[in-house]
mmCIF file of C-alpha atoms and ligand atoms in Angstrom:
data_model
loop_
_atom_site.group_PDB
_atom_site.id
_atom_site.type_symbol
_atom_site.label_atom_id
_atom_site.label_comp_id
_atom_site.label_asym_id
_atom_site.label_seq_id
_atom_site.Cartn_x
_atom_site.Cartn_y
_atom_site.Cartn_z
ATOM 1 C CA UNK L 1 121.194 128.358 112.277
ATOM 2 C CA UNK L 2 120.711 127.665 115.799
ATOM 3 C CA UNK L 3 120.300 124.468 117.155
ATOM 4 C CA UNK L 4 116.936 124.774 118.340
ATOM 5 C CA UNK L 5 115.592 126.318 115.678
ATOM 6 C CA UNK L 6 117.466 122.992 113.396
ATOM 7 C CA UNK L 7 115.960 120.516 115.846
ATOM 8 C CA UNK L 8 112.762 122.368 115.487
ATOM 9 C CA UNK L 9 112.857 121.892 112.067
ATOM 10 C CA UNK L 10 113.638 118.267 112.350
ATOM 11 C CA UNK L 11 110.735 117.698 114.373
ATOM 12 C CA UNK L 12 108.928 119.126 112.031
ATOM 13 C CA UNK L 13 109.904 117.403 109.116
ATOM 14 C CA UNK L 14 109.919 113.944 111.334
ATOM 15 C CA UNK L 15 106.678 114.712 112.463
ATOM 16 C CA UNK L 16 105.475 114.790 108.750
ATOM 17 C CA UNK L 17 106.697 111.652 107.994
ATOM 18 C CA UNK L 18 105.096 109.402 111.075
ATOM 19 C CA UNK L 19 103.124 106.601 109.913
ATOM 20 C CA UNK L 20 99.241 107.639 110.761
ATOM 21 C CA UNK L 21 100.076 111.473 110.538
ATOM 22 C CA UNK L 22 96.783 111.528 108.145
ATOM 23 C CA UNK L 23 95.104 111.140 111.779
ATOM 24 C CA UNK L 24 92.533 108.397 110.344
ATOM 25 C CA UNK L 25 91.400 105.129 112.123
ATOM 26 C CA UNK L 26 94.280 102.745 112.779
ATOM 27 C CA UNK L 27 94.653 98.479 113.294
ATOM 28 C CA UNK L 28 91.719 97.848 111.167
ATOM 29 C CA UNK L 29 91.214 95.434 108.467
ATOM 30 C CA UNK L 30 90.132 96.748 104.900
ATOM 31 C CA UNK L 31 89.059 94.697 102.248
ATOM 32 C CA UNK L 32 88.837 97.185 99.016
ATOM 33 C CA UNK L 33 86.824 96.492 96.306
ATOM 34 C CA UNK L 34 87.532 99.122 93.611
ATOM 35 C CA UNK L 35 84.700 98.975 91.574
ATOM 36 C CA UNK L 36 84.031 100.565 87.853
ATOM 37 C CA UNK L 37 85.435 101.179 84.160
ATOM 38 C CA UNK L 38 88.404 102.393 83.291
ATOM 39 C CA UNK L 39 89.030 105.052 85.621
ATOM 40 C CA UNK L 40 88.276 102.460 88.469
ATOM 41 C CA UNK L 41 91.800 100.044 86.016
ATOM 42 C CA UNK L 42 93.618 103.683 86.170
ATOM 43 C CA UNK L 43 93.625 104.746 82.521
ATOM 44 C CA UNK L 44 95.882 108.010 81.637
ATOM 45 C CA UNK L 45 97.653 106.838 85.186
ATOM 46 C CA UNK L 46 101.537 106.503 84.542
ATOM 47 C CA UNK L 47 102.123 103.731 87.049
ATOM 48 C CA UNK L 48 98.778 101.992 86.338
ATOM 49 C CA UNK L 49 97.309 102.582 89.847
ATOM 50 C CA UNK L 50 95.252 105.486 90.170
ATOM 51 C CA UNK L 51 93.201 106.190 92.907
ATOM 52 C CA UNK L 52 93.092 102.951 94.394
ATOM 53 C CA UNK L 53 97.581 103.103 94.720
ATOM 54 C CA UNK L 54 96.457 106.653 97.045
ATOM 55 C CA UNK L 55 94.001 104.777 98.880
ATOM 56 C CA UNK L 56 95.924 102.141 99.283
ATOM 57 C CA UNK L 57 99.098 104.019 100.662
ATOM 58 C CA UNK L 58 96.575 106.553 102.949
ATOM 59 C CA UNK L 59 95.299 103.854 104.900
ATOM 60 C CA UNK L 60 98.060 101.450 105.138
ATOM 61 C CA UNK L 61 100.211 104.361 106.118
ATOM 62 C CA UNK L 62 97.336 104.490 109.308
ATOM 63 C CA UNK L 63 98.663 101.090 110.032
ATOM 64 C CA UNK L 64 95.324 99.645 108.711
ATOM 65 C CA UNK L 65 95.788 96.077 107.407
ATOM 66 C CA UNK L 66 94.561 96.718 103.604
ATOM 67 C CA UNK L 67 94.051 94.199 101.403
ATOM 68 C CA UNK L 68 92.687 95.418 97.829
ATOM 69 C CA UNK L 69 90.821 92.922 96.250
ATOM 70 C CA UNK L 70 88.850 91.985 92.517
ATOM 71 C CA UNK L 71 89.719 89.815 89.802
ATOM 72 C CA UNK L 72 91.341 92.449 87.753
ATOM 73 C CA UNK L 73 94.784 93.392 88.076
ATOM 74 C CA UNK L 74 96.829 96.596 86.977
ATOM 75 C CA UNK L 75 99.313 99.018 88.313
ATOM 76 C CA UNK L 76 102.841 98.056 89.995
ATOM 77 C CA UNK L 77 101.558 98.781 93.468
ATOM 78 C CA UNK L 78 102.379 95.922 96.175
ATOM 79 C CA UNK L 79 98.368 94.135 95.894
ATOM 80 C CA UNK L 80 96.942 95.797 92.275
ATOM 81 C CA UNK L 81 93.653 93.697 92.383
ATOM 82 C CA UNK L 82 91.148 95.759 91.440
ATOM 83 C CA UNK L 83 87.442 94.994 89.642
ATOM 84 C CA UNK L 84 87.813 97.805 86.529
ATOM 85 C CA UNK L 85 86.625 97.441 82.919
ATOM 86 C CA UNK L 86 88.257 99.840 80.274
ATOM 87 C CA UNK L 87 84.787 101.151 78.458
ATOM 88 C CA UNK L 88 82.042 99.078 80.568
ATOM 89 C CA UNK L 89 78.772 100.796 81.390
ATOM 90 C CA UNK L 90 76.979 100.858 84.840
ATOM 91 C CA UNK L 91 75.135 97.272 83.838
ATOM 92 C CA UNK L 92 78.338 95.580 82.314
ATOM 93 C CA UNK L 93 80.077 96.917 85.728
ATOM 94 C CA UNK L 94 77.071 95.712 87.665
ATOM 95 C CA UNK L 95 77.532 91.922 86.280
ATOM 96 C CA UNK L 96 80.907 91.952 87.388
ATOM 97 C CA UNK L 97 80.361 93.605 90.781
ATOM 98 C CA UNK L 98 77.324 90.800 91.418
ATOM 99 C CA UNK L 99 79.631 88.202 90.714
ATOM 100 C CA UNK L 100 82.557 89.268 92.318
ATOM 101 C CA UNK L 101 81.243 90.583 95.989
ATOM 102 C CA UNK L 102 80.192 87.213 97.355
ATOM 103 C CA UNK L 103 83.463 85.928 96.190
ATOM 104 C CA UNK L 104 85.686 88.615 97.579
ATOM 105 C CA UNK L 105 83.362 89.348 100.441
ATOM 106 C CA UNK L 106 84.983 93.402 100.179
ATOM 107 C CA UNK L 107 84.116 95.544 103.832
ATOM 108 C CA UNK L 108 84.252 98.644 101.356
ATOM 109 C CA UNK L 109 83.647 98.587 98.003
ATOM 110 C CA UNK L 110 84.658 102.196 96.215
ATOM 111 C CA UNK L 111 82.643 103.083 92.618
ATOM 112 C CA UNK L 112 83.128 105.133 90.470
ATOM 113 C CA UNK L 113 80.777 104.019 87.719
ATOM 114 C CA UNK L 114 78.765 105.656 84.541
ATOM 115 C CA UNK L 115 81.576 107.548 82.973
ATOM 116 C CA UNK L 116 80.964 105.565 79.724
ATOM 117 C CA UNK L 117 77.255 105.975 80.192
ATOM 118 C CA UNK L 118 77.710 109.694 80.088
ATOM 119 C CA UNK L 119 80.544 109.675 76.873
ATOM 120 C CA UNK L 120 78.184 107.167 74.698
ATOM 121 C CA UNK L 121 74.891 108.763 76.197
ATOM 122 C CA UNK L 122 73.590 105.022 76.887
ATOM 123 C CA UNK L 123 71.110 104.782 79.243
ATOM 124 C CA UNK L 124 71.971 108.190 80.917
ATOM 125 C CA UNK L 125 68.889 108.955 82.381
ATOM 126 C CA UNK L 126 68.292 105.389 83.885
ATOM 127 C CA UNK L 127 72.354 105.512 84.866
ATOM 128 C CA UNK L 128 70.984 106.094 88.659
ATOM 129 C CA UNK L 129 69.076 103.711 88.899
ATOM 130 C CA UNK L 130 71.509 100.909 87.019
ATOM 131 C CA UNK L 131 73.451 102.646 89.547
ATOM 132 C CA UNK L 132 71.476 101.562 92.664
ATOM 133 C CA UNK L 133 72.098 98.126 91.992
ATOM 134 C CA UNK L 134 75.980 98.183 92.314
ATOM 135 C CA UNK L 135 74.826 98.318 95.876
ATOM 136 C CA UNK L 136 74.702 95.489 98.115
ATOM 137 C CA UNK L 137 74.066 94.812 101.581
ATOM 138 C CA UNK L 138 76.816 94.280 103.297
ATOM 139 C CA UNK L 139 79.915 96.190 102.523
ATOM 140 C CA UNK L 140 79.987 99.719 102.903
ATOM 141 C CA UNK L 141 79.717 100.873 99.455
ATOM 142 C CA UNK L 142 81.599 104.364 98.244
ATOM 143 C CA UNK L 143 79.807 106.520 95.524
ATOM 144 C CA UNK L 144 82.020 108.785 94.314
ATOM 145 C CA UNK L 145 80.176 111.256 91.507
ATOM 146 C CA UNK L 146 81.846 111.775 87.884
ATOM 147 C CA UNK L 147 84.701 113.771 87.307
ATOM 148 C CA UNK L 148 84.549 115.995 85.001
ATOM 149 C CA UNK L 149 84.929 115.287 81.202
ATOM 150 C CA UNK L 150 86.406 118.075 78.470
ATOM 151 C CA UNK L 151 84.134 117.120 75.684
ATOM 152 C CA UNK L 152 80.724 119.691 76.854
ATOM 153 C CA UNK L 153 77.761 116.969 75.512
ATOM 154 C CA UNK L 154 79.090 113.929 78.236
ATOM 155 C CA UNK L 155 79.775 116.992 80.731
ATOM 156 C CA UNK L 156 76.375 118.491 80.796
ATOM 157 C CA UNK L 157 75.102 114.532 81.517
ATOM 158 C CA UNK L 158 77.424 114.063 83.786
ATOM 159 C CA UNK L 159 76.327 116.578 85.812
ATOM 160 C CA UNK L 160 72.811 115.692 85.404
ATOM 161 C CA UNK L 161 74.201 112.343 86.591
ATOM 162 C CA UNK L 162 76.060 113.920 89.635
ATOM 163 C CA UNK L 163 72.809 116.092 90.623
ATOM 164 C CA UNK L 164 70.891 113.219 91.035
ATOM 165 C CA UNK L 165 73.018 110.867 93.183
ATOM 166 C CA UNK L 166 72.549 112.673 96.552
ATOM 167 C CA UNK L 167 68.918 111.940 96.953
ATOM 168 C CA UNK L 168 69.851 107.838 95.363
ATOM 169 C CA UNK L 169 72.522 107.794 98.065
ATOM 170 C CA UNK L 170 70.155 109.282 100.758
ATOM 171 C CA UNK L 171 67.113 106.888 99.706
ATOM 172 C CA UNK L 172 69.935 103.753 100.451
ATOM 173 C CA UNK L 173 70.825 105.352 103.619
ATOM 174 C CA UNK L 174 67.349 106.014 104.718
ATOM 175 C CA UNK L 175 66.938 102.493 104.072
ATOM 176 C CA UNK L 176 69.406 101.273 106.191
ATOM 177 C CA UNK L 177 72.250 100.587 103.837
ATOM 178 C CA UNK L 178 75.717 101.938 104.553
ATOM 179 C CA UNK L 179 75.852 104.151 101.245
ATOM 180 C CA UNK L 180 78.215 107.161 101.390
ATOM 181 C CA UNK L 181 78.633 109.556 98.564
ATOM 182 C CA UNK L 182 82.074 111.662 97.675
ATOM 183 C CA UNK L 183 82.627 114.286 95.240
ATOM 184 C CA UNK L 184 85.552 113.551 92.856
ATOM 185 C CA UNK L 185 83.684 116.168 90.351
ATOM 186 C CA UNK L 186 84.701 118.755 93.245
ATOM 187 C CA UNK L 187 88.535 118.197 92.836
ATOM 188 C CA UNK L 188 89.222 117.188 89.517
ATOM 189 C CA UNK L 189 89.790 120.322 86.632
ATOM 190 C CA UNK L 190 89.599 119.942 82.584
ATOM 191 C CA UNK L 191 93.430 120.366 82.811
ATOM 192 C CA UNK L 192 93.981 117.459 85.235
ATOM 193 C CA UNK L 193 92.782 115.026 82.191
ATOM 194 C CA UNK L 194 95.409 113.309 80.242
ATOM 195 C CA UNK L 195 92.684 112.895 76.897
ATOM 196 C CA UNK L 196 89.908 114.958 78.018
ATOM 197 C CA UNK L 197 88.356 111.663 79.789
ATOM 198 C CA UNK L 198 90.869 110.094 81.999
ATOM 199 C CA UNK L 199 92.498 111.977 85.033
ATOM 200 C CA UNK L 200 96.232 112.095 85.273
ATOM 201 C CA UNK L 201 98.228 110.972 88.436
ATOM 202 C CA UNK L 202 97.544 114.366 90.126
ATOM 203 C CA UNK L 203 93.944 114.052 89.598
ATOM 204 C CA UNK L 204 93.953 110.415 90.467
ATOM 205 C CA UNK L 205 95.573 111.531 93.880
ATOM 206 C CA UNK L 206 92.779 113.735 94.517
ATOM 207 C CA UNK L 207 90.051 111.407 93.683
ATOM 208 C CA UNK L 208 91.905 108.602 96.405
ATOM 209 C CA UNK L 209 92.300 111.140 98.901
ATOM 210 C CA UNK L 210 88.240 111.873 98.621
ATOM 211 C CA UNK L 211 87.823 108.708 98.453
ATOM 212 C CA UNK L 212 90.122 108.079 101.794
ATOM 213 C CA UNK L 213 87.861 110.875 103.520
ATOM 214 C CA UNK L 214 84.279 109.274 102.467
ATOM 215 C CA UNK L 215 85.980 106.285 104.150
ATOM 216 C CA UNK L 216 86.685 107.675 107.155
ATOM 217 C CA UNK L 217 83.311 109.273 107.560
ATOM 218 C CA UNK L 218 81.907 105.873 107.371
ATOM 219 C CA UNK L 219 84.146 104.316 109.848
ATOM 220 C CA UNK L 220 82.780 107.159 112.268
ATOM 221 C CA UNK L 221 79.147 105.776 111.411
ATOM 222 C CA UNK L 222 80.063 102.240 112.255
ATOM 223 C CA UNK L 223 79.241 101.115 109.199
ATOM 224 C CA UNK L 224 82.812 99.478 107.940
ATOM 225 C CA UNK L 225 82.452 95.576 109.075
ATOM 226 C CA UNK L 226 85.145 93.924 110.919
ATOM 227 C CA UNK L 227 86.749 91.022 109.122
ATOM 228 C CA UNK L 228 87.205 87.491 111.297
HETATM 229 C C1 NAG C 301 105.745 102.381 89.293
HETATM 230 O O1 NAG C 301 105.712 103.039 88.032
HETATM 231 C C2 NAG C 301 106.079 104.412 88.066
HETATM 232 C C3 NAG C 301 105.834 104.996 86.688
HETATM 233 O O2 NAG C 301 106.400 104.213 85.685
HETATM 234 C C4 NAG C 301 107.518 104.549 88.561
HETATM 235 O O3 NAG C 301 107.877 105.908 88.623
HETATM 236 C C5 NAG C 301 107.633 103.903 89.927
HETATM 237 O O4 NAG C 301 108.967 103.928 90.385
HETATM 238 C C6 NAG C 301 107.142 102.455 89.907
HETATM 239 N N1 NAG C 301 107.110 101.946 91.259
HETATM 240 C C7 NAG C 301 107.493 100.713 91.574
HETATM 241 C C8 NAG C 301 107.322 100.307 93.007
HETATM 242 O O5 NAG C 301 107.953 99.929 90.747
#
């Protein structure tokens, strides 16, 4: 091969690997709340981390100071804090997210919540509107919709579920809260499930990497506080 072809290459390949190459914001301070059921603890994930272990490594890898925090702990990622229930609904989740945001004081808080709502059919219809009061003031909260789910009954509410959350997002928004919603239902298949509820690590990637991009939108809007 000729040399400058090789070091072409190895620019390449170097170039892939720089810290940042994600071209997001950089230097800033991010306190994560993940906040949810199991998917949110990283069920059917082999190394326990899910989609807060991509998040994690997309914007640390922007040189973002990230600090993940909740009283819940799983995964073997460097900081696995994390506030996930295996099998809570959107009110269970709710009480833990009301206690738990003035105590962690989170600059983004990233839900993904109703999932057992939608499997059990409890409270499905309301779900939105439990929904609506994950969200507080402060923090800029990340919706992401449902993923999809193998078993058809919890699929056809979960898209009922995911149909409505654009205009509940938009009503927090036109209200002045920093709501953003991202579709995880867009890049997650029936075969990226490990038991027909729970995404495996491929899926999980996906749903951190929308998550990551609903993130960034928000930093554009301003709306991701700084931390003292
Ligand atoms: C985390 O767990 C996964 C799956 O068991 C393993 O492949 C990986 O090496 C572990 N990482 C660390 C940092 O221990």
């Amino acid at each position: 091969m000729l040399f400058t072809q090789f070091s072409l290459l190895s620019l390449a390949l170097a170039w892939l690997r720089v810290p940042g190459s994600q071209a997001g914001f950089a230097g800033k301070s991010c306190r994560i709340m993940p906040l949810g059921a199991s998917v949110t603890y990283a069920k059917g994930s082999t190394d326990g981390n899910g989609y807060g272990g991509t998040l994690y490594n997309l914007l640390y890898t922007d040189r973002n100071d990230v600090d993940m925090v909740g009283s819940q702990k799983g995964g073997n990622m460097s900081d696995p804090d994390k506030e996930g229930y295996n099998g809570f609904v959107i009110s269970e989740i709710n009480a833990k997210g009301n206690i738990a945001m003035p105590i962690y004081q989170p600059n983004i808080v990233a839900i993904v919540a109703g999932t057992n709502n939608m499997k059990r059919d409890i409270d499905a219809t309301d779900a939105p509107n439990r929904c609506a009061r994950c969200v507080v003031r402060d923090p800029v909260v990340v919706v992401s919709t449902l993923h999809p789910n193998a078993d058809p009954p919890p699929e056809e509410r979960i898209l009922a579920f995911n149909a409505v959350l654009p205009d509940l997002v938009q009503s927090f928004v036109d209200g002045g809260k920093p709501v953003f919603l991202v579709d995880s239902h867009a890049v997650i298949a029936i075969g990226d499930l490990v038991d027909g509820t729970h995404p495996n690590d491929a899926g999980y990637a996906r749903m951190g990497k929308v998550f990551y991009d609903g993130i960034q939108e928000a930093y554009r809007k301003g709306w991701i506080f700084d931390i003292e």
